Amino acid sequence: MFRIEADPQLCSGFGSCAELAPAVFQLDRSGVVSLLVDESDDPAVVEAANSCPMGAITVFELAVESG
Amino acid sequence: MALPESVVIVGAGLAGLRTAETLRALGYEGRLSLVGAEPELPYERPALSKEFLTGRKSQAQLSLRSPEFFEQEGIELALGRRAEKVAAGQHLLVLDDGSELRWDALVIATGSRPRKLPVQGGALRDLIFLRTLADALELRRRLDEGGRLAMIGAGFVGTEVASTAVARGLDVTLVDPLPFPFERTLGAEVGVLLRERYRDHGVDLRLGRTVSDLAGGVGGGGRLRLDDHSQIEFDTAIAGIGAEPAGELLGRGGIATDASGRTKLPGIYACGDVAEAWRPSLGRRLRIEHWTNAAGQAAAVARSILGEECVHDDVPFFWSDQFGLRLQYVGYAGEWARVELDGDGDSFSARYFDERGRLLAALAANRPAEIAALRRELAEPAPAPASAPSSSRGARSRGRGRGLAVQPARAAATAP
């Protein structure tokens, strides 16, 4: 499970995040990123973070609960 | 294909780092070494002429990965070491201290270096060529002192530095051989808008001029003479007249690769600024000095090393922050038949078409809402997403957050 943060101040509207993980990221009308959810188990969120030229997306992997 | 037992990556910029971390993320467990000529851990280079120079980002904030990251991932670092020679037959890389690294796969990600100004002059030793963190620290120190800045070259580095210097109250003179800034890359239509903007911000523009000589004392301060015999007195002079590939390990100029980053030598790959990679969508080889290109090519090289067939052909993209404009460019237009310009100096877009009316590239200035759609349009008809070729969305890789990278999933799985 991943927790996702996106910084709209850094976002440049490149848009690769919304293509890689459309269930998590979207661009608003002015082209700035916003999160649809802030947790996801889709590894595509990590690719989305890696693809952002502005470094606007940070992904944290949450520790797996045991038992 | 047998997996290589050892991978050596030369160049610890974004391309080198991304190759290393993608290999680990895809489960590569062999020996992995990263050699870098600069003493610092991999850092964010685009910020050197942007947020770092304005002071909005500190040196610590530029760092792409923490020292612990390299330890955890088992990536051996040889920083402050220059690679001198590749012995392709023996599968060895020789470093400047005489040590040798054995490799089964070698990745050249040595980037590019500033082109030197083709003039003589005593002040040359005081001329700053902005490329490294050390250069940026020196330039920032000079900007702190204020005074007169002579900027040679109105490219992206030059105009970003000029923008910051003007904002910090320096008197800035900008010299460039073209009559309009970026005439060759963005066209005269956009060049006129930018020229007016620079002028409105108080930049002393000397366009259509070249530097014929430089004179100056040791420790900064001096004089430039231009080809029209005019002179410019300066306290700090900086040259940004383009970069050339640092490809000397394999010969001269850029290193030719296929679309997966393979060179013609078995086991040797190249990515980032130094690579002149085959671009299927353009039908030619092209060397691109952009962040997104370095990141995407590196991921493709890592996959190729592990035996995946993987083509990198993303739409080129770069951005520049200057004089209150965020410029964003998508696509590639070496030449074009027609430009469509929309808007005014504060917010505009330009589209570049070929003679058949096909969109080649586009520039958006303070219009971020247009970029994602333009990028998609330019990516057609290729159906693949525009980011790194990613056949395995399940592959584990890590985010780029400042020292807050995703923890390795295998570590998380063993957590209590």
mmCIF file of C-alpha atoms in Angstrom, chain B residues 81-307:
data_model
loop_
_atom_site.group_PDB
_atom_site.id
_atom_site.type_symbol
_atom_site.label_atom_id
_atom_site.label_comp_id
_atom_site.label_asym_id
_atom_site.label_seq_id
_atom_site.Cartn_x
_atom_site.Cartn_y
_atom_site.Cartn_z
ATOM 1 C CA ARG B 81 36.670 9.530 -9.727
ATOM 2 C CA ARG B 82 36.991 10.026 -13.431
ATOM 3 C CA ALA B 83 36.774 7.051 -15.753
ATOM 4 C CA GLU B 84 39.801 7.139 -18.047
ATOM 5 C CA LYS B 85 39.549 4.161 -20.309
ATOM 6 C CA VAL B 86 37.323 1.333 -21.382
ATOM 7 C CA ALA B 87 39.019 -1.927 -22.264
ATOM 8 C CA ALA B 88 36.106 -3.497 -24.093
ATOM 9 C CA GLY B 89 37.867 -6.795 -24.824
ATOM 10 C CA GLN B 90 38.829 -7.396 -21.188
ATOM 11 C CA HIS B 91 35.552 -5.954 -19.854
ATOM 12 C CA LEU B 92 37.427 -3.452 -17.682
ATOM 13 C CA LEU B 93 36.946 0.180 -16.811
ATOM 14 C CA VAL B 94 40.070 2.041 -15.697
ATOM 15 C CA LEU B 95 39.661 4.946 -13.272
ATOM 16 C CA ASP B 96 41.921 7.975 -12.815
ATOM 17 C CA ASP B 97 43.508 6.487 -9.670
ATOM 18 C CA GLY B 98 44.583 3.466 -11.683
ATOM 19 C CA SER B 99 42.003 1.136 -10.181
ATOM 20 C CA GLU B 100 40.045 -1.166 -12.456
ATOM 21 C CA LEU B 101 36.423 -2.195 -12.358
ATOM 22 C CA ARG B 102 35.316 -5.396 -14.046
ATOM 23 C CA TRP B 103 31.954 -5.332 -15.768
ATOM 24 C CA ASP B 104 29.652 -7.634 -17.653
ATOM 25 C CA ALA B 105 27.501 -4.643 -18.568
ATOM 26 C CA LEU B 106 28.832 -1.100 -18.793
ATOM 27 C CA VAL B 107 26.609 1.978 -18.942
ATOM 28 C CA ILE B 108 28.036 5.281 -20.146
ATOM 29 C CA ALA B 109 25.998 8.106 -18.645
ATOM 30 C CA THR B 110 28.701 10.761 -18.590
ATOM 31 C CA GLY B 111 26.410 13.571 -19.710
ATOM 32 C CA SER B 112 27.661 16.697 -21.373
ATOM 33 C CA ARG B 113 29.952 19.588 -20.584
ATOM 34 C CA PRO B 114 29.790 23.272 -21.416
ATOM 35 C CA ARG B 115 31.161 24.309 -24.761
ATOM 36 C CA LYS B 116 34.183 26.567 -24.284
ATOM 37 C CA LEU B 117 34.151 30.076 -25.585
ATOM 38 C CA PRO B 118 36.356 30.237 -28.689
ATOM 39 C CA VAL B 119 38.212 33.384 -27.668
ATOM 40 C CA GLN B 120 41.457 34.111 -25.903
ATOM 41 C CA GLY B 121 41.742 36.338 -22.904
ATOM 42 C CA GLY B 122 43.098 36.736 -19.398
ATOM 43 C CA ALA B 123 39.612 36.793 -17.940
ATOM 44 C CA LEU B 124 38.822 33.331 -19.267
ATOM 45 C CA ARG B 125 40.015 31.804 -16.034
ATOM 46 C CA ASP B 126 37.376 33.893 -14.251
ATOM 47 C CA LEU B 127 34.654 33.025 -16.693
ATOM 48 C CA ILE B 128 32.047 30.758 -15.178
ATOM 49 C CA PHE B 129 30.585 27.890 -17.191
ATOM 50 C CA LEU B 130 27.549 26.717 -15.274
ATOM 51 C CA ARG B 131 27.260 22.949 -15.210
ATOM 52 C CA THR B 132 28.103 21.553 -11.808
ATOM 53 C CA LEU B 133 27.095 22.263 -8.242
ATOM 54 C CA ALA B 134 30.552 23.768 -7.678
ATOM 55 C CA ASP B 135 29.962 26.184 -10.589
ATOM 56 C CA ALA B 136 26.549 27.097 -9.204
ATOM 57 C CA LEU B 137 27.944 27.748 -5.712
ATOM 58 C CA GLU B 138 30.554 30.064 -7.200
ATOM 59 C CA LEU B 139 27.976 31.862 -9.327
ATOM 60 C CA ARG B 140 25.614 32.243 -6.371
ATOM 61 C CA ARG B 141 28.432 33.758 -4.328
ATOM 62 C CA ARG B 142 29.122 36.243 -7.134
ATOM 63 C CA LEU B 143 25.452 37.142 -7.407
ATOM 64 C CA ASP B 144 25.434 37.814 -3.647
ATOM 65 C CA GLU B 145 28.106 40.439 -4.278
ATOM 66 C CA GLY B 146 25.931 42.193 -6.850
ATOM 67 C CA GLY B 147 27.391 44.471 -9.517
ATOM 68 C CA ARG B 148 27.510 43.954 -13.259
ATOM 69 C CA LEU B 149 26.939 40.577 -14.858
ATOM 70 C CA ALA B 150 27.895 39.845 -18.443
ATOM 71 C CA MET B 151 26.079 36.788 -19.747
ATOM 72 C CA ILE B 152 27.474 35.325 -22.955
ATOM 73 C CA GLY B 153 24.870 33.224 -24.704
ATOM 74 C CA ALA B 154 21.086 33.636 -24.599
ATOM 75 C CA GLY B 155 20.246 29.954 -24.350
ATOM 76 C CA PHE B 156 18.251 28.420 -21.533
ATOM 77 C CA VAL B 157 21.052 28.524 -18.977
ATOM 78 C CA GLY B 158 21.920 32.090 -19.998
ATOM 79 C CA THR B 159 18.424 33.483 -19.849
ATOM 80 C CA GLU B 160 17.610 31.725 -16.568
ATOM 81 C CA VAL B 161 20.759 33.129 -14.971
ATOM 82 C CA ALA B 162 20.004 36.583 -16.415
ATOM 83 C CA SER B 163 16.480 36.414 -15.008
ATOM 84 C CA THR B 164 17.704 35.585 -11.504
ATOM 85 C CA ALA B 165 20.468 38.199 -11.635
ATOM 86 C CA VAL B 166 18.043 40.937 -12.711
ATOM 87 C CA ALA B 167 15.628 39.955 -9.945
ATOM 88 C CA ARG B 168 18.492 40.251 -7.470
ATOM 89 C CA GLY B 169 19.292 43.743 -8.623
ATOM 90 C CA LEU B 170 22.369 43.181 -10.775
ATOM 91 C CA ASP B 171 22.977 45.071 -13.998
ATOM 92 C CA VAL B 172 22.796 42.401 -16.672
ATOM 93 C CA THR B 173 24.112 42.444 -20.223
ATOM 94 C CA LEU B 174 23.172 39.529 -22.460
ATOM 95 C CA VAL B 175 25.207 38.825 -25.602
ATOM 96 C CA ASP B 176 24.139 36.412 -28.327
ATOM 97 C CA PRO B 177 24.965 36.006 -32.035
ATOM 98 C CA LEU B 178 21.312 35.533 -33.043
ATOM 99 C CA PRO B 179 19.120 38.601 -33.680
ATOM 100 C CA PHE B 180 16.329 37.082 -31.523
ATOM 101 C CA PRO B 181 16.735 34.850 -28.495
ATOM 102 C CA PHE B 182 16.113 31.183 -29.342
ATOM 103 C CA GLU B 183 15.579 31.980 -33.005
ATOM 104 C CA ARG B 184 16.913 28.581 -34.062
ATOM 105 C CA THR B 185 14.945 26.485 -31.586
ATOM 106 C CA LEU B 186 11.748 28.519 -31.145
ATOM 107 C CA GLY B 187 11.626 30.764 -34.219
ATOM 108 C CA ALA B 188 11.664 34.523 -34.728
ATOM 109 C CA GLU B 189 7.977 34.934 -33.754
ATOM 110 C CA VAL B 190 8.611 33.674 -30.221
ATOM 111 C CA GLY B 191 12.048 35.311 -30.254
ATOM 112 C CA VAL B 192 10.472 38.755 -30.663
ATOM 113 C CA LEU B 193 8.173 38.214 -27.675
ATOM 114 C CA LEU B 194 11.057 37.026 -25.511
ATOM 115 C CA ARG B 195 13.351 39.819 -26.641
ATOM 116 C CA GLU B 196 10.746 42.415 -25.618
ATOM 117 C CA ARG B 197 10.221 40.696 -22.301
ATOM 118 C CA TYR B 198 13.951 40.656 -21.487
ATOM 119 C CA ARG B 199 14.214 44.298 -22.472
ATOM 120 C CA ASP B 200 11.193 45.244 -20.326
ATOM 121 C CA HIS B 201 12.923 43.633 -17.365
ATOM 122 C CA GLY B 202 15.916 45.890 -17.850
ATOM 123 C CA VAL B 203 18.365 43.526 -19.544
ATOM 124 C CA ASP B 204 20.920 45.274 -21.754
ATOM 125 C CA LEU B 205 20.589 43.125 -24.896
ATOM 126 C CA ARG B 206 23.443 42.851 -27.385
ATOM 127 C CA LEU B 207 21.896 40.577 -29.981
ATOM 128 C CA GLY B 208 23.431 39.664 -33.302
ATOM 129 C CA ARG B 209 26.840 40.195 -31.662
ATOM 130 C CA THR B 210 29.744 37.911 -30.876
ATOM 131 C CA VAL B 211 32.545 38.285 -28.363
ATOM 132 C CA SER B 212 35.868 39.073 -30.007
ATOM 133 C CA ASP B 213 37.957 39.250 -26.876
ATOM 134 C CA LEU B 214 37.953 39.164 -23.145
ATOM 135 C CA ALA B 215 40.257 41.053 -20.848
ATOM 136 C CA GLY B 216 40.288 41.116 -17.143
ATOM 137 C CA GLY B 217 42.120 40.881 -13.916
ATOM 138 C CA VAL B 218 42.511 37.871 -11.704
ATOM 139 C CA GLY B 219 39.717 37.486 -9.165
ATOM 140 C CA GLY B 220 36.909 38.752 -11.304
ATOM 141 C CA GLY B 221 36.088 41.935 -13.075
ATOM 142 C CA GLY B 222 37.025 42.741 -16.607
ATOM 143 C CA ARG B 223 35.897 43.764 -20.027
ATOM 144 C CA LEU B 224 34.364 42.086 -23.051
ATOM 145 C CA ARG B 225 34.864 43.430 -26.519
ATOM 146 C CA LEU B 226 32.241 42.611 -29.129
ATOM 147 C CA ASP B 227 32.578 42.324 -32.884
ATOM 148 C CA ASP B 228 31.147 45.840 -33.343
ATOM 149 C CA HIS B 229 34.019 47.105 -31.119
ATOM 150 C CA SER B 230 31.629 47.995 -28.313
ATOM 151 C CA GLN B 231 32.792 47.095 -24.827
ATOM 152 C CA ILE B 232 31.081 45.695 -21.759
ATOM 153 C CA GLU B 233 32.560 46.156 -18.302
ATOM 154 C CA PHE B 234 31.681 43.391 -15.863
ATOM 155 C CA ASP B 235 32.234 42.171 -12.331
ATOM 156 C CA THR B 236 31.157 38.651 -13.207
ATOM 157 C CA ALA B 237 31.081 37.021 -16.608
ATOM 158 C CA ILE B 238 29.436 33.737 -17.389
ATOM 159 C CA ALA B 239 29.233 31.808 -20.637
ATOM 160 C CA GLY B 240 26.375 29.521 -21.576
ATOM 161 C CA ILE B 241 26.891 28.714 -25.220
ATOM 162 C CA GLY B 242 25.689 25.170 -25.288
ATOM 163 C CA ALA B 243 26.988 21.796 -24.224
ATOM 164 C CA GLU B 244 28.835 18.997 -25.941
ATOM 165 C CA PRO B 245 28.622 15.296 -25.185
ATOM 166 C CA ALA B 246 31.226 13.867 -22.811
ATOM 167 C CA GLY B 247 31.597 10.727 -24.894
ATOM 168 C CA GLU B 248 35.376 10.386 -25.032
ATOM 169 C CA LEU B 249 35.386 6.973 -23.331
ATOM 170 C CA LEU B 250 34.172 5.521 -26.630
ATOM 171 C CA GLY B 251 35.511 8.018 -29.134
ATOM 172 C CA ARG B 252 34.474 11.498 -30.179
ATOM 173 C CA GLY B 253 31.136 13.222 -29.832
ATOM 174 C CA GLY B 254 27.901 11.576 -28.806
ATOM 175 C CA ILE B 255 27.622 7.825 -28.401
ATOM 176 C CA ALA B 256 25.355 6.209 -30.969
ATOM 177 C CA THR B 257 22.822 3.758 -29.574
ATOM 178 C CA ASP B 258 19.717 1.931 -30.699
ATOM 179 C CA ALA B 259 16.335 2.820 -29.188
ATOM 180 C CA SER B 260 17.100 0.563 -26.213
ATOM 181 C CA GLY B 261 20.389 2.278 -25.397
ATOM 182 C CA ARG B 262 22.711 -0.411 -26.775
ATOM 183 C CA THR B 263 25.917 0.756 -28.421
ATOM 184 C CA LYS B 264 27.524 -1.280 -31.175
ATOM 185 C CA LEU B 265 29.903 -2.782 -28.613
ATOM 186 C CA PRO B 266 28.537 -5.871 -26.855
ATOM 187 C CA GLY B 267 27.603 -5.248 -23.228
ATOM 188 C CA ILE B 268 28.045 -1.468 -23.481
ATOM 189 C CA TYR B 269 25.076 0.899 -23.198
ATOM 190 C CA ALA B 270 24.665 4.667 -23.111
ATOM 191 C CA CYS B 271 21.903 6.972 -21.880
ATOM 192 C CA GLY B 272 21.217 10.608 -21.042
ATOM 193 C CA ASP B 273 22.900 13.663 -22.578
ATOM 194 C CA VAL B 274 25.780 11.661 -24.039
ATOM 195 C CA ALA B 275 23.633 9.202 -25.995
ATOM 196 C CA GLU B 276 22.725 9.770 -29.588
ATOM 197 C CA ALA B 277 19.829 7.374 -29.559
ATOM 198 C CA TRP B 278 17.758 6.065 -32.425
ATOM 199 C CA ARG B 279 14.279 7.597 -32.364
ATOM 200 C CA PRO B 280 11.802 5.378 -34.228
ATOM 201 C CA SER B 281 9.135 8.125 -34.358
ATOM 202 C CA LEU B 282 11.571 10.607 -35.915
ATOM 203 C CA GLY B 283 13.407 8.100 -38.088
ATOM 204 C CA ARG B 284 16.794 9.386 -36.988
ATOM 205 C CA ARG B 285 19.316 9.436 -34.195
ATOM 206 C CA LEU B 286 19.099 12.360 -31.823
ATOM 207 C CA ARG B 287 20.989 13.548 -28.778
ATOM 208 C CA ILE B 288 18.666 15.232 -26.273
ATOM 209 C CA GLU B 289 19.794 17.086 -23.148
ATOM 210 C CA HIS B 290 16.551 16.934 -21.174
ATOM 211 C CA TRP B 291 15.632 15.630 -17.769
ATOM 212 C CA THR B 292 12.754 13.452 -19.019
ATOM 213 C CA ASN B 293 14.993 11.970 -21.715
ATOM 214 C CA ALA B 294 17.673 10.994 -19.200
ATOM 215 C CA ALA B 295 15.096 9.421 -16.892
ATOM 216 C CA GLY B 296 13.308 7.503 -19.646
ATOM 217 C CA GLN B 297 16.406 6.271 -21.440
ATOM 218 C CA ALA B 298 17.945 5.098 -18.176
ATOM 219 C CA ALA B 299 14.893 2.978 -17.397
ATOM 220 C CA ALA B 300 15.055 1.481 -20.895
ATOM 221 C CA VAL B 301 18.768 0.691 -20.515
ATOM 222 C CA ALA B 302 18.160 -1.039 -17.182
ATOM 223 C CA ARG B 303 15.481 -3.218 -18.782
ATOM 224 C CA SER B 304 17.684 -3.982 -21.782
ATOM 225 C CA ILE B 305 20.501 -5.082 -19.479
ATOM 226 C CA LEU B 306 18.092 -7.535 -17.876
ATOM 227 C CA GLY B 307 17.164 -8.920 -21.282
#
